[in-house]
mmCIF file of C-alpha atoms and ligand atoms in Angstrom:
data_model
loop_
_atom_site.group_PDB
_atom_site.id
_atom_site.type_symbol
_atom_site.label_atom_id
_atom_site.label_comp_id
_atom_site.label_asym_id
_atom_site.label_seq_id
_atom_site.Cartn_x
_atom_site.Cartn_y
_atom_site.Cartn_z
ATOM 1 C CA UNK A 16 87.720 69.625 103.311
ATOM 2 C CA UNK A 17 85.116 72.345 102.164
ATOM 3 C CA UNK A 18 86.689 72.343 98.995
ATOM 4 C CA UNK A 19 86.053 68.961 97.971
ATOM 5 C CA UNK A 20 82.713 69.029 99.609
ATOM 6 C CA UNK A 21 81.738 71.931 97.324
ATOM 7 C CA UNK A 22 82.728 69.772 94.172
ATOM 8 C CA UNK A 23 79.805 70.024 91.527
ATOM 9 C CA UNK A 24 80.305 66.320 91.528
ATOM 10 C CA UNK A 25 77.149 63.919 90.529
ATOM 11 C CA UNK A 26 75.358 63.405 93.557
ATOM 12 C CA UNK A 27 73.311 59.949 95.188
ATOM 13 C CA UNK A 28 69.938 61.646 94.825
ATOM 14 C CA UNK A 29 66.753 60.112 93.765
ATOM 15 C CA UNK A 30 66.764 59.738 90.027
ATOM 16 C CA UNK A 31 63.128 60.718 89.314
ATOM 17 C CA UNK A 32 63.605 63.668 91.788
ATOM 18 C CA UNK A 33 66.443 64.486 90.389
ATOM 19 C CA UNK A 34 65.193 64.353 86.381
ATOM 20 C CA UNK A 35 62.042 66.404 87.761
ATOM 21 C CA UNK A 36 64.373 69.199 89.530
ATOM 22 C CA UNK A 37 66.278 69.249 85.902
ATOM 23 C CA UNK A 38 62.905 69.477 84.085
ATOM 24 C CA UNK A 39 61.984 72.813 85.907
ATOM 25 C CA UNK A 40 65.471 74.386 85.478
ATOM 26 C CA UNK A 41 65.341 73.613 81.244
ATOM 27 C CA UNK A 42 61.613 74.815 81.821
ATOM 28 C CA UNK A 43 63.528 78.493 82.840
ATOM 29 C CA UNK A 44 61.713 78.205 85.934
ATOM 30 C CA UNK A 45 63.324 79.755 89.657
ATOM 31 C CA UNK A 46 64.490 77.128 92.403
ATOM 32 C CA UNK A 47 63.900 79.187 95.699
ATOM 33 C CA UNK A 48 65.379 78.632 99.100
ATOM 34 C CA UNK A 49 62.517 76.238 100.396
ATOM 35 C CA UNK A 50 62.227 74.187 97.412
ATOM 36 C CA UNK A 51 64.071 70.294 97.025
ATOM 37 C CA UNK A 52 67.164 71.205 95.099
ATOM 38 C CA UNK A 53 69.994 68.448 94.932
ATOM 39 C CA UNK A 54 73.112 68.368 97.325
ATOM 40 C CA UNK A 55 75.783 69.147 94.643
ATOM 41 C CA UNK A 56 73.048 72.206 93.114
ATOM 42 C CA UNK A 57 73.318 73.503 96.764
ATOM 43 C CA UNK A 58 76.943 73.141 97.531
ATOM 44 C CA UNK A 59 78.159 75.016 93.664
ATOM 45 C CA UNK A 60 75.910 77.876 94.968
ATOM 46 C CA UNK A 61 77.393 78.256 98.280
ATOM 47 C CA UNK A 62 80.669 77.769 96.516
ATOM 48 C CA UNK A 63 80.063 80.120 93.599
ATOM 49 C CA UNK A 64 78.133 82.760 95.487
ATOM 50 C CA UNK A 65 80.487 82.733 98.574
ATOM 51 C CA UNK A 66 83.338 83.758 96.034
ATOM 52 C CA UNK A 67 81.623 86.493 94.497
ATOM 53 C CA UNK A 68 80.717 87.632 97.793
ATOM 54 C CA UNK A 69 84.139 87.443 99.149
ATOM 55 C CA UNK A 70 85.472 88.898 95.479
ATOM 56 C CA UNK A 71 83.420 92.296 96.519
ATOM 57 C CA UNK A 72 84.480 92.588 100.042
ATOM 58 C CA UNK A 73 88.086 91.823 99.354
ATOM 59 C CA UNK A 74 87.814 94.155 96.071
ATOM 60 C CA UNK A 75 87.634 97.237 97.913
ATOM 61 C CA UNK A 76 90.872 96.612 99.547
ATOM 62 C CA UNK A 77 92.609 98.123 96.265
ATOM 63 C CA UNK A 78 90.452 100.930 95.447
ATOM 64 C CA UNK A 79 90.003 101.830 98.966
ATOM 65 C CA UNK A 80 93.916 102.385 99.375
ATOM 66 C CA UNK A 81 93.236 105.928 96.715
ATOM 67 C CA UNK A 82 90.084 107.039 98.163
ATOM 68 C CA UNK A 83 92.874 109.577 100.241
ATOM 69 C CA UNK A 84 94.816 110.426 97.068
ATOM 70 C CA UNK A 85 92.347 110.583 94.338
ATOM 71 C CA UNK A 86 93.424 114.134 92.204
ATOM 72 C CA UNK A 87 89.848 116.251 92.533
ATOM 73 C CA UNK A 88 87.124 116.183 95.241
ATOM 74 C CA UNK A 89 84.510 115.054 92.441
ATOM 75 C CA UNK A 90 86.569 111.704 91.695
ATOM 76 C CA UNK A 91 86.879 111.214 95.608
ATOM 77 C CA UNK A 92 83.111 111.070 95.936
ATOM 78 C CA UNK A 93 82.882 109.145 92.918
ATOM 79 C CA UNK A 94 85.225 106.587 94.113
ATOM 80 C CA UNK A 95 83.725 106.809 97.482
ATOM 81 C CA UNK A 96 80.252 105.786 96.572
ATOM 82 C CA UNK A 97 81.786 103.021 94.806
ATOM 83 C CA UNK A 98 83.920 101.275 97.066
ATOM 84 C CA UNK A 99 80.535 101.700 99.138
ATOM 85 C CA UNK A 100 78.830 99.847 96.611
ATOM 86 C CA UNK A 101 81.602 97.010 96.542
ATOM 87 C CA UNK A 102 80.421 96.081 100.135
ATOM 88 C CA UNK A 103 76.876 96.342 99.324
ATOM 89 C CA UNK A 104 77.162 94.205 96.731
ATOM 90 C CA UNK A 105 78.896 91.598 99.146
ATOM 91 C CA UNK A 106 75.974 91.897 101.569
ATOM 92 C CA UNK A 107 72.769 90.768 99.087
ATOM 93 C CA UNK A 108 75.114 87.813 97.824
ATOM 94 C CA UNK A 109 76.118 86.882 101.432
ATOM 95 C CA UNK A 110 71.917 86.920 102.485
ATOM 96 C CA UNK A 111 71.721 84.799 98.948
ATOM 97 C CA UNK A 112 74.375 82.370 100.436
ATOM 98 C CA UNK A 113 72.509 82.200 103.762
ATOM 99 C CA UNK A 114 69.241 81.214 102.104
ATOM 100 C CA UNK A 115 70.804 78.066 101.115
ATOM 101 C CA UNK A 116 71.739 77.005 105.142
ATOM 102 C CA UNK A 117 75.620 78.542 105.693
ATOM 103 C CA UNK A 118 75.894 81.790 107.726
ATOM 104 C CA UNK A 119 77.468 84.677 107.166
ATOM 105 C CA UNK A 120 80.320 84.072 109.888
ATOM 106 C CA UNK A 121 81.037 80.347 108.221
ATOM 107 C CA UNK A 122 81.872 81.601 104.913
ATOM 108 C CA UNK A 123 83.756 84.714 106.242
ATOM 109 C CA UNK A 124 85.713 82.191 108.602
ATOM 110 C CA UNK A 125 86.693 80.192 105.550
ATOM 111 C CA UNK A 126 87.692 82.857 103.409
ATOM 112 C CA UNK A 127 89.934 83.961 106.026
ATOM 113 C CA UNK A 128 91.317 80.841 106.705
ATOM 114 C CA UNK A 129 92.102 80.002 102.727
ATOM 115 C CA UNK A 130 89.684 77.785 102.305
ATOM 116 C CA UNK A 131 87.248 80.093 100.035
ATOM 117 C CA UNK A 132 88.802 81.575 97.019
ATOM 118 C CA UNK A 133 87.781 84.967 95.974
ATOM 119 C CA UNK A 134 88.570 86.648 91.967
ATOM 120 C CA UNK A 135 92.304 86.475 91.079
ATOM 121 C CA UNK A 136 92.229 90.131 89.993
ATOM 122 C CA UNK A 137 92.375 91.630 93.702
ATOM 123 C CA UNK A 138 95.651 90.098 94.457
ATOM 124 C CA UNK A 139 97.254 92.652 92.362
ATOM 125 C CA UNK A 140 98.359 95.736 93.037
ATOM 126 C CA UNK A 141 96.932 99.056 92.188
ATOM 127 C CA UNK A 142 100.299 101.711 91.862
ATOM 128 C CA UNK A 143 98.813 104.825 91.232
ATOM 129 C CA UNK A 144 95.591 106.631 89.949
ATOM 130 C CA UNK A 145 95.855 105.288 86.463
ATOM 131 C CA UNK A 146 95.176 101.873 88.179
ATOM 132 C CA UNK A 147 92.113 102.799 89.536
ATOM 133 C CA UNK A 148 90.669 104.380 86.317
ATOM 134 C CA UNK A 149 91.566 100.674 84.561
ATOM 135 C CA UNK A 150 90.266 98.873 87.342
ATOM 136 C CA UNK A 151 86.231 100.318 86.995
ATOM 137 C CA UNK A 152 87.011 99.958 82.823
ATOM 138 C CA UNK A 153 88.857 96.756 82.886
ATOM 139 C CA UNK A 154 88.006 94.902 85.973
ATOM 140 C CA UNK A 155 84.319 96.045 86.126
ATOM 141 C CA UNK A 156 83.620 95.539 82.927
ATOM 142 C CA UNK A 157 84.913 91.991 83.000
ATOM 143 C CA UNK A 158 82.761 91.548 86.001
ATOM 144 C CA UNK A 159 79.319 92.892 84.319
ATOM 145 C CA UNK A 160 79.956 90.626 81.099
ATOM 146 C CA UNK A 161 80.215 87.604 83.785
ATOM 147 C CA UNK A 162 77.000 89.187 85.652
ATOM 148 C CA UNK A 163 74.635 90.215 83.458
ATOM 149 C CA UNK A 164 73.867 86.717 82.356
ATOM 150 C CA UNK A 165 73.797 85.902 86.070
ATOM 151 C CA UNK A 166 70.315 87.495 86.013
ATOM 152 C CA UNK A 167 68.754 84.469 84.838
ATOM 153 C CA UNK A 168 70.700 82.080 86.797
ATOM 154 C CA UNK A 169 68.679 79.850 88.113
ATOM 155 C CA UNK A 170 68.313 80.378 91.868
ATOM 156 C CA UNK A 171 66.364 82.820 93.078
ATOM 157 C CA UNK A 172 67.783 85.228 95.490
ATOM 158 C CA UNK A 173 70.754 84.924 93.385
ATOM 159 C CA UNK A 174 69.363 86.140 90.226
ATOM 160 C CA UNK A 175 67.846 88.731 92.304
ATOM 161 C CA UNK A 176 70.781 90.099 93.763
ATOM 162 C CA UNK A 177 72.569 90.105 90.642
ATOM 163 C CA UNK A 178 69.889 92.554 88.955
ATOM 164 C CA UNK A 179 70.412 95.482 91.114
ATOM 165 C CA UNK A 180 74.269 94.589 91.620
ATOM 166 C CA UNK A 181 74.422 94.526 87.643
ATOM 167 C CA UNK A 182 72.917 98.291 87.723
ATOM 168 C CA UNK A 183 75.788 99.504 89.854
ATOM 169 C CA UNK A 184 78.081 97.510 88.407
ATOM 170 C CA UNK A 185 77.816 99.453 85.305
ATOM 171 C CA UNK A 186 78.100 102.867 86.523
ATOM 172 C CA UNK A 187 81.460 101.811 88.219
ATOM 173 C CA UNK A 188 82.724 100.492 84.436
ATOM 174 C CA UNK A 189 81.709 103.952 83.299
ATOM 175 C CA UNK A 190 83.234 105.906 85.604
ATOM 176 C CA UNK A 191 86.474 103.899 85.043
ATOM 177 C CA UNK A 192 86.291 104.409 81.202
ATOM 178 C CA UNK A 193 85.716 107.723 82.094
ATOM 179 C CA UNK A 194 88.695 108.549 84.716
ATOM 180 C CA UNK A 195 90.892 106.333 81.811
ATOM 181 C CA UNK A 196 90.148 108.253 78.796
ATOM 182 C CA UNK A 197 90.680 111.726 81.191
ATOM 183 C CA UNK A 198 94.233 110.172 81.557
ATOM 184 C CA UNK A 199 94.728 109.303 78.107
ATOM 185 C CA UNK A 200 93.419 112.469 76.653
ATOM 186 C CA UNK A 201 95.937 114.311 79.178
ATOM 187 C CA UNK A 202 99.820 115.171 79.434
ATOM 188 C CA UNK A 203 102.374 112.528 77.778
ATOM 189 C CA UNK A 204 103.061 111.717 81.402
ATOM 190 C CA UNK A 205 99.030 110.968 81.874
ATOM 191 C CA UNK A 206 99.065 109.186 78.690
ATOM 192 C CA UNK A 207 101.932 106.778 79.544
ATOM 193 C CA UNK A 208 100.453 105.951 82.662
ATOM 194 C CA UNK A 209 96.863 105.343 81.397
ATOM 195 C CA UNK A 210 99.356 103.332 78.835
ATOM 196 C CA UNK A 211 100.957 101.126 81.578
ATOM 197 C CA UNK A 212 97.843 100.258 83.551
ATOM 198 C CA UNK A 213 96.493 99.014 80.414
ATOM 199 C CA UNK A 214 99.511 96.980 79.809
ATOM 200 C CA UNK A 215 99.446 95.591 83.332
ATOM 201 C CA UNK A 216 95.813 94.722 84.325
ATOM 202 C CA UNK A 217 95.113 93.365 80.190
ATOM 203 C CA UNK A 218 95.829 89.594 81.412
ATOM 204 C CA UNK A 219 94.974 89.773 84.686
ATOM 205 C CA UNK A 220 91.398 91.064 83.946
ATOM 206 C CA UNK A 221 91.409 87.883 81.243
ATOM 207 C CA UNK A 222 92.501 85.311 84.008
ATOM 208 C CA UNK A 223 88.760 86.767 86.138
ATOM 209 C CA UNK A 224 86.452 84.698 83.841
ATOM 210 C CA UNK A 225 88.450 81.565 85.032
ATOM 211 C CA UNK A 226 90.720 78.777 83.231
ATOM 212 C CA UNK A 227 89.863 77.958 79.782
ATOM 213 C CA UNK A 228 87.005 75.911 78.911
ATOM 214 C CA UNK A 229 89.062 72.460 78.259
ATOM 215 C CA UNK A 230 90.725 72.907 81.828
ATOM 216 C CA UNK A 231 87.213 74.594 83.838
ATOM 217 C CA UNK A 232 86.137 71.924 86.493
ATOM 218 C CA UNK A 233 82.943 73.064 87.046
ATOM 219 C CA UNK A 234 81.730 74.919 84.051
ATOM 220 C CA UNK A 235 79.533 71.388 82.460
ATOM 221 C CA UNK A 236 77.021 70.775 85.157
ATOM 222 C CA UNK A 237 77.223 74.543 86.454
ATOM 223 C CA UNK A 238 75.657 75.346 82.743
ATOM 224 C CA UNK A 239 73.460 72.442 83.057
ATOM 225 C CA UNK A 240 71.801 73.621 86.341
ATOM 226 C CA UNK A 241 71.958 77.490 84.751
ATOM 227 C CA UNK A 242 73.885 78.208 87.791
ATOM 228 C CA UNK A 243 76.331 79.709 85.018
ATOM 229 C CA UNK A 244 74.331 80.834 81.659
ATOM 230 C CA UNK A 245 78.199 80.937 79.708
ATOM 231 C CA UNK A 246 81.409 79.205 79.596
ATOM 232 C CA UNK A 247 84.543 80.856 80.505
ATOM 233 C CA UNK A 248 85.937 81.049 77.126
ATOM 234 C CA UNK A 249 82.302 82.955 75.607
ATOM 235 C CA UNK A 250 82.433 85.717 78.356
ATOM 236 C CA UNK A 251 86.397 86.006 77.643
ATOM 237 C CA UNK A 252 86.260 86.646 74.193
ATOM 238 C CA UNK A 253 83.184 88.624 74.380
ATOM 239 C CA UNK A 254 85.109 90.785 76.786
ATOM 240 C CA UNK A 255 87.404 91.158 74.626
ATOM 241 C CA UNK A 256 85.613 92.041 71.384
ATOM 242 C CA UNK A 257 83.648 94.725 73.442
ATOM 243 C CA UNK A 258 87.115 96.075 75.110
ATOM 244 C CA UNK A 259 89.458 96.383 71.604
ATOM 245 C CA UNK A 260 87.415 99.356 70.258
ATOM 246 C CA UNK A 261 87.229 101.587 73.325
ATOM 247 C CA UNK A 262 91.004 100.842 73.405
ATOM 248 C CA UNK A 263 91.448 102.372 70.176
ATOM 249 C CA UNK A 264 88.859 104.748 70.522
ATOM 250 C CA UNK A 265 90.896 106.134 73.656
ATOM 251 C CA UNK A 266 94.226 106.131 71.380
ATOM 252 C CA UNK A 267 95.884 103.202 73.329
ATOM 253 C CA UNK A 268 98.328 100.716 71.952
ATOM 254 C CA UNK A 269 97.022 97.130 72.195
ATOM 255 C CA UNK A 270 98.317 95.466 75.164
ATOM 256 C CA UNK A 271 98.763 92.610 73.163
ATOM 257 C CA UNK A 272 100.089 91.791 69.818
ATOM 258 C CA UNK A 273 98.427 88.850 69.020
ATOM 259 C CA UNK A 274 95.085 90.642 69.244
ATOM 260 C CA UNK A 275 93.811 90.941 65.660
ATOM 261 C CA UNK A 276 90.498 91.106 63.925
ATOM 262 C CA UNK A 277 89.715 87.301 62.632
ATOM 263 C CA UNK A 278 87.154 87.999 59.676
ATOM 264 C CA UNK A 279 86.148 84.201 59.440
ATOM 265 C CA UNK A 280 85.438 84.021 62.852
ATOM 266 C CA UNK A 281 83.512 87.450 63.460
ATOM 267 C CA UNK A 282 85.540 87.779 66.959
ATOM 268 C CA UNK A 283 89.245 89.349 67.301
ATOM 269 C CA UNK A 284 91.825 86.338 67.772
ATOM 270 C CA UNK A 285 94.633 87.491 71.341
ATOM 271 C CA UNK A 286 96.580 85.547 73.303
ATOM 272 C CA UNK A 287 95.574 83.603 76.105
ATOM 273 C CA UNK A 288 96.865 84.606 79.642
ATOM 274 C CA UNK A 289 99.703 83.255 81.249
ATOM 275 C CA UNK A 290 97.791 79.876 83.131
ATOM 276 C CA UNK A 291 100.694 78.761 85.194
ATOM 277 C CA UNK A 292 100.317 82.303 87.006
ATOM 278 C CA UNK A 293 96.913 82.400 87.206
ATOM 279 C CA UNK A 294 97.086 78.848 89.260
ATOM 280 C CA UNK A 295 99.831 80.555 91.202
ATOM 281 C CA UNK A 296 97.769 83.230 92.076
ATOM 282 C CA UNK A 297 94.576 80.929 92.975
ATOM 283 C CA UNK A 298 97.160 78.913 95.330
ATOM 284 C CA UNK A 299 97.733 81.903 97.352
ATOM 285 C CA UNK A 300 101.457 83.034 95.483
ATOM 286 C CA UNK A 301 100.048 86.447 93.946
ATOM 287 C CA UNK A 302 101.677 89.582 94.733
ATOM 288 C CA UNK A 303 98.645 91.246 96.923
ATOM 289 C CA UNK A 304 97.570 87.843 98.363
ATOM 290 C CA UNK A 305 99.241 87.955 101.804
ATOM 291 C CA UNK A 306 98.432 91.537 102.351
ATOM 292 C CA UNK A 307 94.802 91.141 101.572
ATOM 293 C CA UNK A 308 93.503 87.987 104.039
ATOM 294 C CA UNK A 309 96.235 90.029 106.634
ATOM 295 C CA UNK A 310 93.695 93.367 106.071
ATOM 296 C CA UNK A 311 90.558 90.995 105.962
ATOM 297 C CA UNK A 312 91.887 89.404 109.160
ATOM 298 C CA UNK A 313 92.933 92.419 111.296
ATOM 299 C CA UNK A 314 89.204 94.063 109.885
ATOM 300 C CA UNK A 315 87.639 90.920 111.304
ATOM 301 C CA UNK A 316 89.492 90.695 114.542
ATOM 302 C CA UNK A 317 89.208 94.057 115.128
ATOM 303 C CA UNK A 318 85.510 94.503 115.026
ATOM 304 C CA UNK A 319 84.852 91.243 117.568
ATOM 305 C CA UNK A 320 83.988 93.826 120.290
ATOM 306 C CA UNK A 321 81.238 95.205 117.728
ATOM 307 C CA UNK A 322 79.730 91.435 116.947
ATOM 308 C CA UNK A 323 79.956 90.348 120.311
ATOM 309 C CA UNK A 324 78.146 93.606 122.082
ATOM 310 C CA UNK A 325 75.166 93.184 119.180
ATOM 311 C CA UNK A 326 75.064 89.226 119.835
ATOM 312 C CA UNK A 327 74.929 90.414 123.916
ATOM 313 C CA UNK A 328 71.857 92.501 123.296
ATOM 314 C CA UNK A 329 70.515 90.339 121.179
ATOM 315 C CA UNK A 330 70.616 87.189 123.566
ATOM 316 C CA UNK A 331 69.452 89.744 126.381
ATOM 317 C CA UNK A 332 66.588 90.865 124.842
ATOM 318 C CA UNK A 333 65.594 87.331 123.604
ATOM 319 C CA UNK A 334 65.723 86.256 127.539
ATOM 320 C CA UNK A 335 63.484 89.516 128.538
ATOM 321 C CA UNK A 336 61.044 88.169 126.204
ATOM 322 C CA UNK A 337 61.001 84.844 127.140
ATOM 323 C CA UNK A 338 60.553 86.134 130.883
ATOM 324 C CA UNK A 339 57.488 87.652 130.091
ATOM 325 C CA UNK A 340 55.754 84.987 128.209
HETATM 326 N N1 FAQ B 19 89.822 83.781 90.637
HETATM 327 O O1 FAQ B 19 85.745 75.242 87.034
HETATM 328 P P1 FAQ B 19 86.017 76.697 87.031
HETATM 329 C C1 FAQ B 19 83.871 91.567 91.334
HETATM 330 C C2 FAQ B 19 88.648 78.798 90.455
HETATM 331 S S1 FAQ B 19 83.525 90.388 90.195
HETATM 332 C C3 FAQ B 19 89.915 82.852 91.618
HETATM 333 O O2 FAQ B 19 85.933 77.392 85.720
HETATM 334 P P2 FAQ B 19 83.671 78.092 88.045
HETATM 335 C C4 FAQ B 19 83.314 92.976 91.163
HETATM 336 C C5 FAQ B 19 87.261 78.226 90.695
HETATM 337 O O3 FAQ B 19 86.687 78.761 91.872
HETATM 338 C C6 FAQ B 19 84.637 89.028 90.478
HETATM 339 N N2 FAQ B 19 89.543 81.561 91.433
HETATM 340 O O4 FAQ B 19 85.110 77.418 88.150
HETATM 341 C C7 FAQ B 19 84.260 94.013 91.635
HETATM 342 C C8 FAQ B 19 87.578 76.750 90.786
HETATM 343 O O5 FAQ B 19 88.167 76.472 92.042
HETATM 344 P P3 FAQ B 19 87.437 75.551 93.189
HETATM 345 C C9 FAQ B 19 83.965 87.850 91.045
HETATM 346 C C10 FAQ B 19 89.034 81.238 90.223
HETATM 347 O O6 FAQ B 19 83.246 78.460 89.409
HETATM 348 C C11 FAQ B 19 84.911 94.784 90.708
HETATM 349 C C12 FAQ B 19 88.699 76.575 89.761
HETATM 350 O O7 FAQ B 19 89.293 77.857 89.608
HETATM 351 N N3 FAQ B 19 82.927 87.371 90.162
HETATM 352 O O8 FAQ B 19 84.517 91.208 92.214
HETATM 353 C C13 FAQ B 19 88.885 82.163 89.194
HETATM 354 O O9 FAQ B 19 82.757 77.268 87.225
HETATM 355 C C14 FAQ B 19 85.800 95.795 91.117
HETATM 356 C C15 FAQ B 19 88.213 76.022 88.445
HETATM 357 O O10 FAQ B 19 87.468 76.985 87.681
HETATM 358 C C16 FAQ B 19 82.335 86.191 90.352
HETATM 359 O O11 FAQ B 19 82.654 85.458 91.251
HETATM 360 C C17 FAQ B 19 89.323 83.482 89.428
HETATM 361 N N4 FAQ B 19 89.262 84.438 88.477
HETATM 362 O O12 FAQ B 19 83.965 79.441 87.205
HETATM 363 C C18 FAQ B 19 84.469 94.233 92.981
HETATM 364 C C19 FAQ B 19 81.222 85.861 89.388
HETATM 365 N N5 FAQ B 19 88.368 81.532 88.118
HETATM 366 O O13 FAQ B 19 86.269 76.370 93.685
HETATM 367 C C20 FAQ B 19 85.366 95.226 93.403
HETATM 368 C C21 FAQ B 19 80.551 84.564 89.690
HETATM 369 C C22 FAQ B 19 88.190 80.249 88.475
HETATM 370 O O14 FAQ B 19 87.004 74.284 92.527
HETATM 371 C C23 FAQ B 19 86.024 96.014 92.471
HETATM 372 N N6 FAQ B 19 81.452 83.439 89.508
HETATM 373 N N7 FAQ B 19 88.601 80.063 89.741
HETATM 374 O O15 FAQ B 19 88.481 75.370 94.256
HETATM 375 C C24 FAQ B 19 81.611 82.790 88.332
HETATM 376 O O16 FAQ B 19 81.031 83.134 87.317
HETATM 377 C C25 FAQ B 19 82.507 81.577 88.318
HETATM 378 O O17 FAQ B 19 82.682 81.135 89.644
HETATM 379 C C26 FAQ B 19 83.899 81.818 87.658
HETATM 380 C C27 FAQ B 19 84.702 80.516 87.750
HETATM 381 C C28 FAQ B 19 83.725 82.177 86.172
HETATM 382 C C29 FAQ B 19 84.687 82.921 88.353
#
């Protein structure tokens, strides 16, 4: 299974060419596409990339669904060029996939058929415009603490996608703090709702930067190959010291009581998210799951005539050429 085959698992390469590929990576040097990299280095990329990549496509599914309702024409456009962003960003990390010998098709096929995961977050729901105000503060700024670091990762076209994704990425936590505090500065109706999607997307946006450290499969040799530059638990709780203030700045309640300023430890202590859901969730049992491979599907399916016409003109014009040679 792909799954298993992904596995950052030690792998039977050559000892000295794998001490000399390890040298180069503590040396902060790039690995590109053409260069020896070992099987397992390969595999966590196509495995790590592939699920970002999937994580933007499938991503606009909820923020998509307001794009109709949004309450002014400037917030449309606004949420517009997002969600337009969203698949942009899936693109570059798709081509960074590719570089590393898996098409495009082969990880869409496997995303569709379960076997790729993509970020827990999008198999919630998003209930009303509140939502999608908390979703650019919450859920895109989870995503830029994970990214930013991602600059430096240590394969190429992947550190280069993630510089201009990183960019976007944090206009689209702006405009979400932005569309949030709007709410929360507004009617008591406004404010309870800006209220509620706080309360509801709090542990969810947690549960993005994966399980904690003493349960993360991957997280060891993914650091030692700088494919990741953090663990899960750093980003977490650096997401949360940077996400407490605007909460109170905005005149929120805390969406959790165990979230308190710890002196000693220079960080504020909260309570870790619910992990029996989160593995439900990664197994497929969220509430959006179902509904989001059935759009992915139907989106796929339904644009065969559109891959198949280009792949026609493409073969046709390859067989004029050779023709005239
Ligand atoms: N959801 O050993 P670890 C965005 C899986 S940004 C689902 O700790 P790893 C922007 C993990 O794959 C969101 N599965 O794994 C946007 C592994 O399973 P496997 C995407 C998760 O890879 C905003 C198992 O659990 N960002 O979409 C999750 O070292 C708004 C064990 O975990 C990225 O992908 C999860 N949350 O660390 C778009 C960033 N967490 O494969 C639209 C790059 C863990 O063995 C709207 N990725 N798993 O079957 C990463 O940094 C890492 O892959 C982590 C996970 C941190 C996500």
């Amino acid at each position: 299974m792909y799954a298993q085959m992904v596995k950052s698992e030690a792998t039977n390469d050559d000892p000295e060419r794998l001490a000399a590929f390890q040298a180069r990576i503590d040396a902060g040097e790039k690995i590109e596409p053409k260069d020896w990299m070992p099987e397992g280095y390969r595999k966590t990329l196509i495995r790590q990339i592939g699920q970002h990549a999937h994580s933007e496509i499938v991503g606009q599914l909820p923020e998509g669904n307001w794009i109709t309702r949004a309450p002014t024409l400037e917030r449309k456009a606004i949420l517009l060029a997002k969600v337009q962003d969203e698949a942009g960003h899936g693109l570059y990390l798709y081509c960074a996939a590719e570089t590393l010998g898996v098409s495009r098709d082969e990880l869409t096929e496997m995303l569709l058929d379960g076997r790729m995961k993509y970020s827990s977050i999008f198999n919630y729901p998003t209930l009303n415009w509140a939502d999608i105000g908390a979703v650019g503060w919450l859920v895109d700024g989870a995503a830029i603490m994970n990214q930013v670091p991602l600059q430096r990762t240590s394969f190429g076209p992947y550190s280069r996608a993630m510089i201009r994704i990183c960019k976007e990425e944090s206009f689209h936590q702006r405009q979400g703090y932005d569309a949030i505090r709007k709410m929360a500065e507004g009617t008591p109706e406004q404010r309870r709702m800006a209220q509620d999607a706080l309360n509801r997307l709090w542990f969810p946006s947690l549960m993005m930067f994966g399980p904690s450290d003493k349960d993360s499969v991957h997280s060891e040799q993914s650091m030692k190959w700088k494919i990741k530059m953090n663990t899960n638990d750093e980003l977490r709780q650096k997401f949360v010291d940077q996400t407490v203030p605007q909460i109170e700045f905005l005149g929120l309640d805390l969406p959790d009581p165990g979230i308190k300023w710890n002196e000693e430890r220079g960080h504020y202590d909260y309570t870790d998210p619910d992990w029996s859901e989160f593995y439900d969730v990664i197994k497929g049992n969220g509430p959006c799951n179902t509904d989001r491979l059935a759009a992915r599907n139907k989106a796929w399916d339904d644009g065969k005539w559109v891959r198949d016409g280009l792949l026609a003109h493409a073969r046709k014009k390859a067989a004029a050429r050779v023709a005239a040679e």
